[in-house]
CSV table of C-alpha atoms in Angstrom, one decimal:
chain,number,residue,atom,x,y,z
A,826,UNK,CA,-0.9,33.5,68.7
A,827,UNK,CA,-0.1,29.9,69.2
A,828,UNK,CA,-3.8,29.6,69.9
A,829,UNK,CA,-4.6,31.6,66.8
A,830,UNK,CA,-2.3,28.5,64.6
A,831,UNK,CA,-3.8,25.9,66.6
A,832,UNK,CA,-7.1,26.9,66.2
A,833,UNK,CA,-6.7,28.0,62.3
A,834,UNK,CA,-4.7,24.4,60.6
A,835,UNK,CA,-8.0,22.3,63.4
A,836,UNK,CA,-9.7,24.0,60.6
A,837,UNK,CA,-7.5,23.1,57.6
A,838,UNK,CA,-7.4,19.5,58.9
A,839,UNK,CA,-11.2,19.6,59.0
A,840,UNK,CA,-11.6,21.2,55.9
A,841,UNK,CA,-9.3,18.1,54.4
A,842,UNK,CA,-10.8,15.5,56.0
A,843,UNK,CA,-14.0,15.9,55.1
A,844,UNK,CA,-12.6,16.8,51.1
A,845,UNK,CA,-11.4,13.2,51.3
A,846,UNK,CA,-14.4,11.8,53.2
A,847,UNK,CA,-16.9,13.7,50.6
A,848,UNK,CA,-15.0,12.9,47.5
A,849,UNK,CA,-14.0,8.9,48.1
A,850,UNK,CA,-17.3,8.6,49.2
A,851,UNK,CA,-18.3,9.5,45.6
A,852,UNK,CA,-16.1,7.8,44.0
A,853,UNK,CA,-16.8,4.7,45.9
A,854,UNK,CA,-20.4,4.5,44.7
A,855,UNK,CA,-19.4,5.6,41.7
A,856,UNK,CA,-18.5,1.4,41.4
A,857,UNK,CA,-21.5,0.4,40.9
A,858,UNK,CA,-23.6,3.7,40.5
A,859,UNK,CA,-23.2,5.1,37.2
A,860,UNK,CA,-22.8,8.8,37.2
A,861,UNK,CA,-25.4,10.8,35.1
A,862,UNK,CA,-22.9,13.2,33.8
A,863,UNK,CA,-19.7,14.4,33.9
A,864,UNK,CA,-17.8,17.5,34.4
A,865,UNK,CA,-16.6,17.9,30.8
A,866,UNK,CA,-20.2,17.4,29.6
A,867,UNK,CA,-21.8,19.7,32.3
A,868,UNK,CA,-18.9,22.0,31.0
A,869,UNK,CA,-19.7,21.6,26.6
A,870,UNK,CA,-23.5,22.3,27.7
A,871,UNK,CA,-23.7,25.2,29.7
A,872,UNK,CA,-21.0,26.8,27.1
A,873,UNK,CA,-22.3,25.8,24.1
A,874,UNK,CA,-26.2,26.0,25.5
A,875,UNK,CA,-28.0,25.2,21.8
A,876,UNK,CA,-25.9,22.2,21.3
A,877,UNK,CA,-27.0,19.1,20.5
A,878,UNK,CA,-25.5,17.1,23.2
A,879,UNK,CA,-25.6,13.7,22.8
A,880,UNK,CA,-24.8,10.8,26.1
A,881,UNK,CA,-26.3,7.3,26.6
A,882,UNK,CA,-24.8,5.3,29.0
A,883,UNK,CA,-24.3,1.4,28.0
A,884,UNK,CA,-22.9,-0.7,30.0
A,885,UNK,CA,-20.0,-3.3,30.2
A,886,UNK,CA,-21.6,-5.8,28.3
A,887,UNK,CA,-23.2,-4.1,25.5
A,888,UNK,CA,-19.8,-2.7,24.2
A,889,UNK,CA,-18.1,-5.2,21.7
A,890,UNK,CA,-14.8,-6.5,23.0
A,891,UNK,CA,-13.1,-4.5,19.4
A,892,UNK,CA,-14.0,-1.5,20.8
A,893,UNK,CA,-12.7,-1.1,24.3
A,894,UNK,CA,-9.2,-2.8,23.0
A,895,UNK,CA,-8.6,-0.6,21.0
A,896,UNK,CA,-8.8,2.3,22.9
A,897,UNK,CA,-6.2,0.6,25.4
A,898,UNK,CA,-4.7,0.2,21.7
A,899,UNK,CA,-4.7,3.9,20.9
A,900,UNK,CA,-4.5,5.1,24.2
A,901,UNK,CA,-3.0,3.4,26.6
A,902,UNK,CA,-1.2,-0.1,26.3
A,903,UNK,CA,-0.1,-0.7,29.9
A,904,UNK,CA,-3.5,-0.5,31.7
A,905,UNK,CA,-3.9,-3.5,32.3
A,906,UNK,CA,-0.8,-3.7,34.4
A,907,UNK,CA,-0.7,-0.5,35.1
A,908,UNK,CA,-2.3,1.4,38.6
A,909,UNK,CA,-3.0,4.6,37.4
A,910,UNK,CA,0.4,6.2,36.8
A,911,UNK,CA,2.7,4.8,33.2
A,912,UNK,CA,5.9,6.2,34.8
A,913,UNK,CA,7.7,5.2,32.0
A,914,UNK,CA,5.0,7.3,29.4
A,915,UNK,CA,5.3,10.5,31.6
A,916,UNK,CA,9.8,10.5,32.1
A,917,UNK,CA,9.9,10.4,28.4
A,918,UNK,CA,6.7,13.0,28.0
A,919,UNK,CA,9.1,15.4,30.4
A,920,UNK,CA,12.2,14.7,28.4
A,921,UNK,CA,10.4,15.5,25.5
A,922,UNK,CA,8.9,18.3,27.0
A,923,UNK,CA,12.7,19.8,27.7
A,924,UNK,CA,13.4,18.9,23.8
A,925,UNK,CA,10.3,21.8,23.1
A,926,UNK,CA,7.7,18.7,22.5
A,927,UNK,CA,4.0,18.6,23.8
A,928,UNK,CA,3.9,14.5,24.3
A,929,UNK,CA,1.3,12.5,26.5
A,930,UNK,CA,1.5,11.0,28.8
A,931,UNK,CA,-2.7,10.0,30.4
A,932,UNK,CA,-3.7,6.8,31.0
A,933,UNK,CA,-6.6,5.6,30.7
A,934,UNK,CA,-7.4,6.1,34.4
A,935,UNK,CA,-6.3,9.7,34.6
A,936,UNK,CA,-8.2,11.1,31.8
A,937,UNK,CA,-11.5,9.1,33.5
A,938,UNK,CA,-10.7,11.3,36.6
A,939,UNK,CA,-10.1,14.3,34.8
A,940,UNK,CA,-13.5,13.8,32.4
A,941,UNK,CA,-15.4,12.7,35.0
A,942,UNK,CA,-15.0,15.2,37.9
A,943,UNK,CA,-12.3,18.4,36.6
A,944,UNK,CA,-11.5,20.5,34.2
A,945,UNK,CA,-9.4,20.9,30.8
A,946,UNK,CA,-6.4,22.8,31.3
A,947,UNK,CA,-2.8,22.5,31.8
A,948,UNK,CA,-2.5,24.0,36.4
A,949,UNK,CA,0.1,22.0,38.6
A,950,UNK,CA,-3.6,22.1,40.8
A,951,UNK,CA,-5.6,20.3,37.6
A,952,UNK,CA,-2.9,18.3,37.6
A,953,UNK,CA,-3.0,17.7,41.0
A,954,UNK,CA,-6.2,16.7,41.7
A,955,UNK,CA,-6.2,14.9,39.1
A,956,UNK,CA,-3.8,12.4,40.5
A,957,UNK,CA,-5.6,12.0,43.3
A,958,UNK,CA,-9.0,11.1,41.9
A,959,UNK,CA,-6.8,8.5,40.0
A,960,UNK,CA,-5.3,7.0,42.6
A,961,UNK,CA,-9.0,7.1,44.3
A,962,UNK,CA,-10.6,5.4,41.3
A,963,UNK,CA,-7.5,2.4,40.7
A,964,UNK,CA,-8.2,2.1,44.2
A,965,UNK,CA,-12.1,1.4,44.2
A,966,UNK,CA,-12.8,0.3,41.0
A,967,UNK,CA,-11.8,-2.5,38.6
A,968,UNK,CA,-9.7,-2.6,35.4
A,969,UNK,CA,-13.4,-3.2,33.6
A,970,UNK,CA,-15.0,-0.4,35.5
A,971,UNK,CA,-12.4,2.1,35.0
A,972,UNK,CA,-12.8,1.4,31.1
A,973,UNK,CA,-16.6,1.3,31.0
A,974,UNK,CA,-16.6,4.8,32.1
A,975,UNK,CA,-14.5,6.1,30.2
A,976,UNK,CA,-15.6,4.9,27.0
A,977,UNK,CA,-19.1,6.2,28.7
A,978,UNK,CA,-18.0,9.6,28.8
A,979,UNK,CA,-15.3,9.8,26.6
A,980,UNK,CA,-15.8,12.6,23.5
A,981,UNK,CA,-15.6,11.4,20.2
A,982,UNK,CA,-17.1,14.1,17.7
A,983,UNK,CA,-18.1,17.3,18.9
A,984,UNK,CA,-21.2,17.4,21.5
A,985,UNK,CA,-21.0,13.6,21.6
A,986,UNK,CA,-20.1,12.0,24.8
A,987,UNK,CA,-19.9,8.2,25.3
A,988,UNK,CA,-19.3,5.0,23.0
A,989,UNK,CA,-22.5,4.0,22.6
A,990,UNK,CA,-24.2,8.6,21.8
A,991,UNK,CA,-20.7,7.9,18.8
A,992,UNK,CA,-21.3,3.9,17.8
A,993,UNK,CA,-24.9,5.5,16.7
A,994,UNK,CA,-24.0,8.8,15.4
A,995,UNK,CA,-21.2,7.6,12.8
A,996,UNK,CA,-22.4,4.4,12.0
A,997,UNK,CA,-25.8,3.8,13.1
A,998,UNK,CA,-25.5,0.4,15.5
A,999,UNK,CA,-25.8,0.1,19.0
A,1000,UNK,CA,-22.0,-0.2,20.2
A,1001,UNK,CA,-22.5,-3.8,20.6
A,1002,UNK,CA,-22.4,-4.5,17.4
A,1003,UNK,CA,-18.6,-2.2,16.2
A,1004,UNK,CA,-16.4,-3.9,13.6
A,1005,UNK,CA,-13.1,-3.7,14.4
A,1006,UNK,CA,-11.7,-1.1,12.4
A,1007,UNK,CA,-14.4,0.8,13.4
A,1008,UNK,CA,-13.9,0.6,16.8
A,1009,UNK,CA,-10.6,1.8,15.7
A,1010,UNK,CA,-12.1,4.4,13.7
A,1011,UNK,CA,-13.7,5.8,16.6
A,1012,UNK,CA,-10.3,5.0,18.4
A,1013,UNK,CA,-8.1,7.5,16.4
A,1014,UNK,CA,-9.9,10.7,17.2
A,1015,UNK,CA,-9.7,10.7,20.3
A,1016,UNK,CA,-6.9,13.0,20.7
A,1017,UNK,CA,-9.0,15.3,19.6
A,1018,UNK,CA,-12.6,14.7,19.0
A,1019,UNK,CA,-13.4,19.0,17.9
A,1020,UNK,CA,-11.3,18.2,14.5
A,1021,UNK,CA,-10.9,14.7,14.2
A,1022,UNK,CA,-13.8,12.9,12.6
A,1023,UNK,CA,-15.1,9.6,12.5
A,1024,UNK,CA,-17.2,10.0,9.9
A,1025,UNK,CA,-15.7,12.3,7.3
A,1026,UNK,CA,-11.8,10.9,7.7
A,1027,UNK,CA,-8.6,12.4,7.2
A,1028,UNK,CA,-5.3,10.4,6.1
A,1029,UNK,CA,-4.4,10.8,9.4
A,1030,UNK,CA,-7.2,9.9,10.9
A,1031,UNK,CA,-6.8,6.4,8.6
A,1032,UNK,CA,-3.4,5.8,9.2
A,1033,UNK,CA,-4.1,5.9,13.3
A,1034,UNK,CA,-6.8,3.8,12.6
A,1035,UNK,CA,-4.4,1.4,10.8
A,1036,UNK,CA,-1.5,1.4,13.2
A,1037,UNK,CA,-4.2,0.9,16.2
A,1038,UNK,CA,-5.5,-2.4,14.6
A,1039,UNK,CA,-2.0,-3.2,14.2
A,1040,UNK,CA,-0.9,-2.2,17.5
A,1041,UNK,CA,-4.5,-4.4,19.2
A,1042,UNK,CA,-3.1,-7.5,17.0
A,1043,UNK,CA,1.3,-6.6,19.3
A,1044,UNK,CA,-1.4,-7.1,21.6
A,1045,UNK,CA,-1.9,-10.4,21.3
A,1046,UNK,CA,-5.9,-9.9,19.8
A,1047,UNK,CA,-9.4,-8.8,21.4
A,1048,UNK,CA,-9.4,-12.2,23.6
A,1049,UNK,CA,-5.7,-12.1,25.2
A,1050,UNK,CA,-5.7,-8.3,25.9
A,1051,UNK,CA,-9.5,-8.5,27.8
A,1052,UNK,CA,-8.4,-11.6,29.4
A,1053,UNK,CA,-6.1,-9.5,31.5
A,1054,UNK,CA,-8.1,-6.9,32.4
A,1055,UNK,CA,-11.1,-9.0,33.1
């Protein structure tokens, strides 16, 4: 029995070591190589084969500064400082969940981990894997790289992935030419891009757009925020 247990333990440790080696290598490669797709895009293509899925990768230098800062203001204002997790927001989310409310606390790094490698859901397994990939991403990538990947894999509308595809779909221009108001409008739909529309903004989306623009000003403006992460 002891011999069988020892062999089983060695086998489990070997699998764990292989898992860490493979996943760390993939994340490390993506520091320099642009991911060709994401788990969410692949799922969209598989579950909705008739949908016109639009995705076009664009490099960091071809994304307008206001777009980069708009998503920070909207989704993760501690992004320049944290190392993958905003523990204060997590604590507030747990407190509100105990009161029967639902509050998101995922950082941009966590959202990249989920969108790129995982699936949607609230299971402990998925959350554990998300935390694991978040640590790897923060370990191997720079802040600009994390934000670049996020802006290229985030969903901005049904079947519309990445800021370049979204900019062409909604404003008929490249992401490099997005204005502050257009960037805030795109960032405003990120919580629920299947329902919220940048090309037909509801009063809620418009109010969120105005709030995001105000938050950008409160953070010191586009240039000040970019200096913190570049």
